[in-house]
Each structure stands twice: as structure tokens, then as C-alpha cells.
Amino acid sequence: MKRFVCLLLALALLPGCQRREDTARQSLFCMDTVMDLQVWGADAQAAAGDLAALLNDLQDQWNACDEESLIGALNQGTTQPDPQQQRLLDRVEELSRRTGGAFDPHLHSVSACWGFPTGDYRVPTREELAEALKEDDWDLGAALKGYAGDRCVELLKGYDVDRAILDLGGNIQTWGEKPDGTPWQIGIRDPRGEGLLGTVSVRGTMAVVTSGDYQRYFEADGKRYHHILDPKTGYPADSGLSAVTVICADGLTADALSTALFVLGLEAGTRLWQESGDFEAVFVLTTGEVFATEGAALSGCDYEVICRED
Ligand code: ADP
Ligand code: MG
């Protein structure tokens, strides 16, 4: 009997028997936003630390406001991108073409006219905007967090980790499955309220990215000027939307499309979705009405479903 009790005790002490899953959680301020990384699995601690280092590294390379950064040097014409960096630049150009230019990775001068990169907000003159629109200096602000999500997923594949959920400042990147088999539930913020508008369910590796007029804006003469710009005019996009969420397996695509759909508006955004097969979207109008594509798996609010046949 004594031996039996000892055996039970020994079994209980074996790491595998009573194994509580290792978890790591890390917050950081990066890419001008608060990020929150949660990782589960044996290598969780090491992976979370390396994810944070990767994110900081990407920020240092692609911060268009920093003349010393890679993108700063590209804008001054004093360096050449390496093959991996060139691939990113090629992909953002391709996404710009795919969206008819609504996603435009060359708006740094225009954004600077409004003071968005520095926080010194002001309303520029039409002449200033017209001059700035002639510039073609790189600004990957609308795509970098999504690309960072993809790079994080690549990194996680090299570790003994089970799953992760990365909040990259409004860009949510999931990886792996929850142990109980249920999908990840990702909250979508109500653009005009404090709480959540609703929730989307996703499985496996997925990016859920929102672009909204509430994320960065200033008010002047009773008017709201937000940071998502219409590349045709240089003014904040005024397409009748207050937020767009894109759900896509590819983070870079999700991020670029969320910005593009915001610029395009509901009608042209719906057409882009209908001719595509790689993303779903939730559109929130300035009136508060919500429209979601048929695969968006949105719950928690009333909305109209957008179908392929429409
Ligand atoms: P956030 O960065 O707040 O998540 P977005 O992904 O929509 O939001 O990116 C907005 C940023 O991208 C702006 O701050 C600006 O740097 C840049 N930008 C603004 N308008 C556009 C546009 N039409 N296409 C590409 N980049 C844009
Ligand atoms: Mg974006």
C-alpha cells in the first residue's frame, strides 16, 4: 500500500502528469502603439521575448519619420533594399495596384502636411497638399503591423509553442488552435462608443485588422480630420465609413485592404470583395449601420449580410 501511495506521489510530481501549460505575456510600446503578446507552450517565454525583439527591429527599419532608418535612407535615395526588404516593397506596390491606388504606400509627405506622424496637427492648404501629392516617398504605416504579424507567425513556427494571440495595436494576429477546439473570439471596437461593436470568430492563423477614423484624428473648426487619407485628394477619406475590419490569412494583405476599403467605401469595397476570394470584411458606416460579408462570422450586433450574388 505504502509503495502504491509513493508511486502515485511520484507520478503526480512528474512534469507531464500535472503539466500546467507554460504561458508568456508581454506588453510593449512599438510602432507608435501598445502591443500585447500572449504565447502558450514549452518555449513560450523565449518566443515572446524574440517576438518583441522582431517587432522592435521592424519598427526601427520601417519608421518613415526616422531619417536614419532603412525607409528614411530609401526616401533619401542613399541605400538599396536587401532581397527580403525588396519583396515587401514589391508586395505593397502590388496591393496598391489591386486596390486601384486606394492603398498608396507613398503618402509620407501628405501625411506630414497634416502633422499625423509627429502629432503637430494642422489643416494644410490645397496648394501644400497638391505639392505633397507629387512626392512619392515611402510610408508603410498602413501595412507594417500586418506584415509584422506575418513575420511573427514565421518566427513562432521555429519554437515549441502551441498557440499565440498577438494584439499589435488593433491588428490582431492569431496562430494555432485553442485546446478546447473553439474558435478565437476577436472583439471589434465600436467606433463611436466605449465598448465592443461585436465579435468575429476565427480559427488557426488569421489576421483581424481594423482601420478607423477614431484611431488618430484631431478636430479643427468643429470638423474631424483623421489619418486615413484619400490618395486622390490628400484629404482624410470621406467615404461614409467610420471603420472597416478585414479578416484574412495574410496579415500584410489584411492591413493594406483595411486601409483601402476605408478609402473606397461600402459600394466599391463590396465590389473588391466580390472579385476576390481571400478576405472577409465588416463595414461600419458613419450612420452606425453595419454590413458584413457572408463569411465574416460576425456576432453580437445587428448587421446586413453582403453576398457574392449582389
Ligand atoms: P493604423 O495604422 O492606425 O492601424 P491604417 O492601417 O489604416 O491605420 O494606416 C494609416 C496610416 O497609413 C496613416 O497614419 C498613414 O501613415 C498611412 N496612410 C494614410 N492613408 C493611406 C492610404 N490611403 N494608403 C496607404 N497608407 C495610408
Ligand atoms: Mg492598414
Short mmCIF file of C-alpha atoms and ligand atoms in Angstrom, two decimals:
data_model
loop_
_atom_site.label_atom_id
_atom_site.label_comp_id
_atom_site.label_asym_id
_atom_site.label_seq_id
_atom_site.Cartn_x
_atom_site.Cartn_y
_atom_site.Cartn_z
CA MET A 1 0.00 0.00 0.00
CA LYS A 2 2.80 2.36 1.02
CA ARG A 3 4.57 1.65 -2.22
CA PHE A 4 1.36 2.37 -4.15
CA VAL A 5 0.99 5.77 -2.43
CA CYS A 6 4.64 6.57 -3.20
CA LEU A 7 4.10 5.67 -6.83
CA LEU A 8 1.06 7.93 -7.01
CA LEU A 9 3.03 10.76 -5.46
CA ALA A 10 5.91 10.24 -7.84
CA LEU A 11 3.53 10.24 -10.80
CA ALA A 12 1.96 13.46 -9.59
CA LEU A 13 5.37 15.08 -9.42
CA LEU A 14 6.39 14.04 -12.91
CA PRO A 15 6.27 17.13 -15.08
CA GLY A 16 3.98 15.59 -17.70
CA CYS A 17 1.33 14.34 -15.30
CA GLN A 18 0.20 17.54 -13.75
CA ARG A 19 1.51 19.71 -16.53
CA ARG A 20 0.24 23.24 -16.47
CA GLU A 21 0.81 24.74 -19.86
CA ASP A 22 3.58 27.34 -19.98
CA THR A 23 2.34 30.77 -20.93
CA ALA A 24 4.04 34.07 -21.54
CA ARG A 25 2.54 37.51 -21.82
CA GLN A 26 4.45 40.59 -22.83
CA SER A 27 3.41 44.18 -23.47
CA LEU A 28 5.48 46.66 -25.38
CA PHE A 29 5.14 50.09 -26.94
CA CYS A 30 6.12 49.68 -30.56
CA MET A 31 5.14 51.21 -33.93
CA ASP A 32 3.52 54.06 -32.01
CA THR A 33 1.02 51.79 -30.25
CA VAL A 34 0.68 49.44 -27.29
CA MET A 35 1.13 45.80 -28.23
CA ASP A 36 0.22 42.75 -26.15
CA LEU A 37 1.69 39.33 -26.93
CA GLN A 38 0.32 36.10 -25.45
CA VAL A 39 2.03 32.80 -26.20
CA TRP A 40 1.30 29.27 -24.92
CA GLY A 41 3.67 26.27 -24.98
CA ALA A 42 7.01 24.98 -23.72
CA ASP A 43 9.02 27.74 -25.45
CA ALA A 44 6.52 30.50 -24.63
CA GLN A 45 8.94 32.73 -22.70
CA ALA A 46 11.72 32.58 -25.27
CA ALA A 47 9.29 33.03 -28.16
CA ALA A 48 7.60 36.08 -26.58
CA GLY A 49 10.98 37.73 -26.00
CA ASP A 50 12.06 37.09 -29.57
CA LEU A 51 8.72 38.32 -30.94
CA ALA A 52 9.21 41.61 -29.07
CA ALA A 53 12.75 41.91 -30.46
CA LEU A 54 11.50 41.24 -34.01
CA LEU A 55 8.75 43.86 -33.68
CA ASN A 56 11.22 46.46 -32.39
CA ASP A 57 13.59 45.62 -35.23
CA LEU A 58 10.85 46.07 -37.86
CA GLN A 59 9.86 49.38 -36.28
CA ASP A 60 13.46 50.60 -36.42
CA GLN A 61 13.77 49.65 -40.09
CA TRP A 62 10.45 51.00 -41.35
CA ASN A 63 9.81 54.17 -39.33
CA ALA A 64 9.43 56.75 -42.10
CA CYS A 65 9.91 59.62 -39.62
CA ASP A 66 13.41 58.44 -38.74
CA GLU A 67 15.88 59.59 -41.38
CA GLU A 68 18.42 57.11 -40.01
CA SER A 69 16.09 54.14 -40.62
CA LEU A 70 16.12 51.94 -43.70
CA ILE A 71 12.96 53.61 -45.06
CA GLY A 72 14.44 57.04 -44.25
CA ALA A 73 17.52 56.13 -46.30
CA LEU A 74 15.34 54.74 -49.12
CA ASN A 75 13.43 58.03 -49.19
CA GLN A 76 16.71 59.93 -49.43
CA GLY A 77 17.98 57.55 -52.10
CA THR A 78 21.07 56.69 -50.05
CA THR A 79 20.57 52.92 -49.78
CA GLN A 80 19.24 49.87 -51.61
CA PRO A 81 16.86 47.35 -50.01
CA ASP A 82 18.04 43.78 -49.40
CA PRO A 83 16.05 40.99 -51.15
CA GLN A 84 13.65 40.47 -48.22
CA GLN A 85 13.00 44.22 -47.96
CA GLN A 86 12.56 44.45 -51.74
CA ARG A 87 9.97 41.64 -51.59
CA LEU A 88 7.98 43.68 -49.05
CA LEU A 89 8.16 46.80 -51.25
CA ASP A 90 7.08 44.76 -54.30
CA ARG A 91 4.14 43.31 -52.38
CA VAL A 92 2.88 46.70 -51.19
CA GLU A 93 3.10 48.03 -54.77
CA GLU A 94 1.06 45.01 -55.90
CA LEU A 95 -1.55 45.69 -53.16
CA SER A 96 -1.69 49.31 -54.30
CA ARG A 97 -2.45 48.15 -57.86
CA ARG A 98 -5.01 45.62 -56.59
CA THR A 99 -6.92 48.38 -54.79
CA GLY A 100 -6.78 50.82 -57.70
CA GLY A 101 -4.42 53.03 -55.69
CA ALA A 102 -6.76 53.39 -52.67
CA PHE A 103 -3.93 51.86 -50.62
CA ASP A 104 -0.97 54.07 -51.53
CA PRO A 105 2.37 53.38 -49.78
CA HIS A 106 3.83 56.73 -50.89
CA LEU A 107 1.89 59.22 -48.78
CA HIS A 108 4.54 60.20 -46.24
CA SER A 109 4.75 63.84 -47.38
CA VAL A 110 0.97 64.17 -47.50
CA SER A 111 0.58 62.69 -44.01
CA ALA A 112 3.36 65.01 -42.77
CA CYS A 113 1.42 68.05 -44.10
CA TRP A 114 -1.35 67.17 -41.63
CA GLY A 115 1.15 66.57 -38.81
CA PHE A 116 0.00 62.96 -38.32
CA PRO A 117 3.48 61.42 -37.96
CA THR A 118 4.57 63.96 -35.31
CA GLY A 119 1.31 64.92 -33.60
CA ASP A 120 1.73 68.60 -34.59
CA TYR A 121 -1.69 68.65 -36.22
CA ARG A 122 -2.74 71.37 -38.66
CA VAL A 123 -5.01 71.76 -41.69
CA PRO A 124 -2.77 72.26 -44.76
CA THR A 125 -3.68 74.44 -47.72
CA ARG A 126 -4.80 72.88 -51.02
CA GLU A 127 -1.55 74.09 -52.60
CA GLU A 128 0.54 72.35 -49.94
CA LEU A 129 -1.37 69.12 -50.47
CA ALA A 130 -1.02 69.34 -54.24
CA GLU A 131 2.76 69.73 -53.85
CA ALA A 132 2.98 66.87 -51.32
CA LEU A 133 0.97 64.55 -53.61
CA LYS A 134 3.73 64.91 -56.22
CA GLU A 135 6.22 63.33 -53.80
CA ASP A 136 6.50 59.56 -53.77
CA ASP A 137 8.37 58.87 -50.55
CA TRP A 138 7.56 55.57 -48.88
CA ASP A 139 5.22 55.29 -45.88
CA LEU A 140 4.32 51.75 -44.86
CA GLY A 141 2.25 52.91 -41.86
CA ALA A 142 -0.89 51.29 -43.25
CA ALA A 143 0.71 47.88 -43.79
CA LEU A 144 3.60 47.43 -41.38
CA LYS A 145 1.71 45.97 -38.42
CA GLY A 146 0.08 43.44 -40.73
CA TYR A 147 3.43 42.48 -42.23
CA ALA A 148 4.83 42.28 -38.69
CA GLY A 149 2.05 39.79 -37.84
CA ASP A 150 3.15 37.58 -40.76
CA ARG A 151 6.78 37.76 -39.65
CA CYS A 152 5.74 36.86 -36.09
CA VAL A 153 3.92 33.77 -37.41
CA GLU A 154 7.07 32.74 -39.31
CA LEU A 155 9.09 33.15 -36.12
CA LEU A 156 6.63 31.12 -34.00
CA LYS A 157 6.97 28.15 -36.38
CA GLY A 158 10.56 27.73 -35.15
CA TYR A 159 9.56 27.29 -31.50
CA ASP A 160 7.85 24.63 -29.43
CA VAL A 161 4.70 26.70 -28.90
CA ASP A 162 1.08 25.63 -29.18
CA ARG A 163 -0.71 28.85 -29.94
CA ALA A 164 -0.46 32.60 -29.69
CA ILE A 165 -2.61 35.68 -29.91
CA LEU A 166 -0.82 38.92 -30.69
CA ASP A 167 -2.52 42.28 -30.31
CA LEU A 168 -0.38 44.54 -32.47
CA GLY A 169 -2.27 47.72 -31.63
CA GLY A 170 -5.67 46.97 -33.15
CA ASN A 171 -4.23 44.42 -35.55
CA ILE A 172 -4.93 41.00 -34.08
CA GLN A 173 -2.84 38.05 -35.27
CA THR A 174 -3.78 34.55 -34.15
CA TRP A 175 -1.72 31.40 -34.51
CA GLY A 176 -2.71 27.80 -33.67
CA GLU A 177 -5.89 26.33 -32.22
CA LYS A 178 -7.36 26.67 -28.74
CA PRO A 179 -7.18 23.35 -26.78
CA ASP A 180 -10.96 23.11 -26.39
CA GLY A 181 -11.38 23.37 -30.18
CA THR A 182 -13.40 26.58 -30.02
CA PRO A 183 -12.50 29.47 -32.33
CA TRP A 184 -10.70 32.61 -31.23
CA GLN A 185 -13.20 35.37 -30.47
CA ILE A 186 -11.91 38.75 -31.58
CA GLY A 187 -13.75 41.86 -30.41
CA ILE A 188 -14.35 44.72 -32.83
CA ARG A 189 -14.41 48.14 -31.21
CA ASP A 190 -17.46 50.33 -31.56
CA PRO A 191 -16.06 53.32 -33.49
CA ARG A 192 -18.40 55.77 -31.77
CA GLY A 193 -18.68 54.17 -28.33
CA GLU A 194 -16.56 52.88 -25.49
CA GLY A 195 -17.23 49.18 -25.81
CA LEU A 196 -17.36 46.49 -28.46
CA LEU A 197 -19.49 46.56 -31.57
CA GLY A 198 -19.40 42.79 -31.94
CA THR A 199 -17.13 39.78 -32.21
CA VAL A 200 -15.66 37.81 -35.10
CA SER A 201 -14.73 34.12 -34.76
CA VAL A 202 -11.55 32.89 -36.43
CA ARG A 203 -9.57 29.65 -36.46
CA GLY A 204 -5.88 28.92 -36.87
CA THR A 205 -3.62 31.57 -38.35
CA MET A 206 -5.60 34.68 -39.12
CA ALA A 207 -5.22 38.44 -39.10
CA VAL A 208 -8.13 40.63 -37.99
CA VAL A 209 -7.27 44.23 -38.82
CA THR A 210 -9.32 47.38 -38.30
CA SER A 211 -8.85 50.82 -39.84
CA GLY A 212 -10.99 53.54 -38.31
CA ASP A 213 -11.43 57.28 -38.21
CA TYR A 214 -11.18 57.16 -34.40
CA GLN A 215 -7.65 55.77 -34.20
CA ARG A 216 -5.81 59.02 -34.90
CA TYR A 217 -7.53 62.33 -35.53
CA PHE A 218 -7.75 65.93 -34.50
CA GLU A 219 -10.58 68.43 -34.57
CA ALA A 220 -10.42 71.93 -36.03
CA ASP A 221 -13.35 74.31 -36.62
CA GLY A 222 -15.72 71.59 -35.42
CA LYS A 223 -14.55 69.12 -38.06
CA ARG A 224 -12.82 65.79 -37.52
CA TYR A 225 -9.65 65.20 -39.55
CA HIS A 226 -8.47 61.60 -39.33
CA HIS A 227 -5.30 59.88 -40.52
CA ILE A 228 -6.58 57.68 -43.38
CA LEU A 229 -6.05 59.77 -46.49
CA ASP A 230 -7.64 59.66 -49.91
CA PRO A 231 -4.63 59.40 -52.28
CA LYS A 232 -6.60 61.25 -54.97
CA THR A 233 -7.10 64.42 -52.89
CA GLY A 234 -4.71 64.22 -49.93
CA TYR A 235 -7.67 64.87 -47.59
CA PRO A 236 -8.95 62.41 -44.98
CA ALA A 237 -11.04 59.79 -46.77
CA ASP A 238 -14.71 60.69 -46.64
CA SER A 239 -16.44 57.59 -47.94
CA GLY A 240 -19.20 57.32 -45.36
CA LEU A 241 -17.37 54.77 -43.19
CA SER A 242 -16.14 55.09 -39.62
CA ALA A 243 -14.36 51.71 -39.50
CA VAL A 244 -13.54 48.68 -41.62
CA THR A 245 -12.32 45.33 -40.31
CA VAL A 246 -10.64 42.84 -42.65
CA ILE A 247 -10.21 39.15 -41.80
CA CYS A 248 -7.53 37.45 -43.90
CA ALA A 249 -4.96 34.67 -43.51
CA ASP A 250 -2.25 37.05 -44.69
CA GLY A 251 -1.54 39.94 -42.30
CA LEU A 252 0.02 42.31 -44.83
CA THR A 253 -2.94 41.89 -47.17
CA ALA A 254 -5.40 42.38 -44.27
CA ASP A 255 -3.72 45.61 -43.22
CA ALA A 256 -3.43 47.13 -46.69
CA LEU A 257 -7.02 46.14 -47.53
CA SER A 258 -8.46 47.57 -44.31
CA THR A 259 -6.99 50.96 -45.24
CA ALA A 260 -8.02 50.61 -48.91
CA LEU A 261 -11.62 49.59 -48.11
CA PHE A 262 -11.89 52.55 -45.75
CA VAL A 263 -10.91 54.84 -48.64
CA LEU A 264 -13.13 53.05 -51.17
CA GLY A 265 -16.31 52.98 -49.07
CA LEU A 266 -19.05 50.34 -48.87
CA GLU A 267 -20.00 50.08 -52.53
CA ALA A 268 -16.56 49.94 -54.15
CA GLY A 269 -15.28 47.92 -51.17
CA THR A 270 -18.04 45.36 -51.74
CA ARG A 271 -17.06 45.08 -55.42
CA LEU A 272 -13.43 44.46 -54.45
CA TRP A 273 -14.57 41.70 -52.06
CA GLN A 274 -16.81 40.16 -54.71
CA GLU A 275 -13.95 39.87 -57.18
CA SER A 276 -11.60 38.48 -54.50
CA GLY A 277 -11.57 35.22 -52.59
CA ASP A 278 -9.02 35.76 -49.86
CA PHE A 279 -10.67 38.00 -47.26
CA GLU A 280 -13.86 38.90 -45.40
CA ALA A 281 -14.83 42.35 -44.18
CA VAL A 282 -17.02 44.26 -41.74
CA PHE A 283 -18.00 47.82 -42.70
CA VAL A 284 -19.29 50.28 -40.09
CA LEU A 285 -20.95 53.33 -41.61
CA THR A 286 -20.82 56.80 -40.04
CA THR A 287 -24.59 56.36 -39.54
CA GLY A 288 -23.83 53.38 -37.27
CA GLU A 289 -25.20 50.79 -39.74
CA VAL A 290 -23.10 47.63 -40.03
CA PHE A 291 -22.54 45.48 -43.15
CA ALA A 292 -20.54 42.22 -43.11
CA THR A 293 -19.52 39.87 -45.91
CA GLU A 294 -21.11 36.43 -45.72
CA GLY A 295 -18.00 34.67 -44.36
CA ALA A 296 -17.14 37.27 -41.73
CA ALA A 297 -18.62 35.24 -38.80
CA LEU A 298 -19.67 38.42 -37.01
CA SER A 299 -21.88 38.13 -33.93
CA GLY A 300 -23.14 40.37 -31.13
CA CYS A 301 -24.76 43.08 -33.27
CA ASP A 302 -27.38 43.59 -35.96
CA TYR A 303 -25.97 43.80 -39.46
CA GLU A 304 -26.76 43.33 -43.10
CA VAL A 305 -25.03 40.44 -44.87
CA ILE A 306 -23.17 41.18 -48.12
CA CYS A 307 -23.44 38.23 -50.54
CA ARG A 308 -21.45 37.20 -53.62
CA GLU A 309 -24.55 37.32 -55.87
CA ASP A 310 -25.30 41.00 -55.08
P1 ADP B 1 -3.45 52.28 -38.23
O1 ADP B 1 -2.01 52.45 -38.60
O2 ADP B 1 -3.97 53.32 -37.29
O3 ADP B 1 -3.76 50.90 -37.80
P2 ADP B 1 -4.04 52.15 -41.03
O4 ADP B 1 -3.52 50.77 -41.17
O5 ADP B 1 -5.30 52.44 -41.78
O6 ADP B 1 -4.30 52.55 -39.54
O7 ADP B 1 -2.87 53.10 -41.54
C1 ADP B 1 -2.94 54.50 -41.51
C2 ADP B 1 -1.57 55.09 -41.76
O8 ADP B 1 -1.14 54.75 -43.07
C3 ADP B 1 -1.54 56.61 -41.69
O9 ADP B 1 -1.11 57.05 -40.43
C4 ADP B 1 -0.56 56.98 -42.79
O10 ADP B 1 0.76 56.87 -42.30
C5 ADP B 1 -0.75 55.91 -43.82
N1 ADP B 1 -1.84 56.15 -44.78
C6 ADP B 1 -2.86 57.04 -44.72
N2 ADP B 1 -3.70 56.92 -45.76
C7 ADP B 1 -3.20 55.90 -46.53
C8 ADP B 1 -3.62 55.28 -47.74
N3 ADP B 1 -4.70 55.65 -48.40
N4 ADP B 1 -2.84 54.28 -48.21
C9 ADP B 1 -1.73 53.85 -47.57
N5 ADP B 1 -1.29 54.41 -46.43
C10 ADP B 1 -2.02 55.42 -45.90
MG MG B 2 -3.93 49.29 -42.65
#
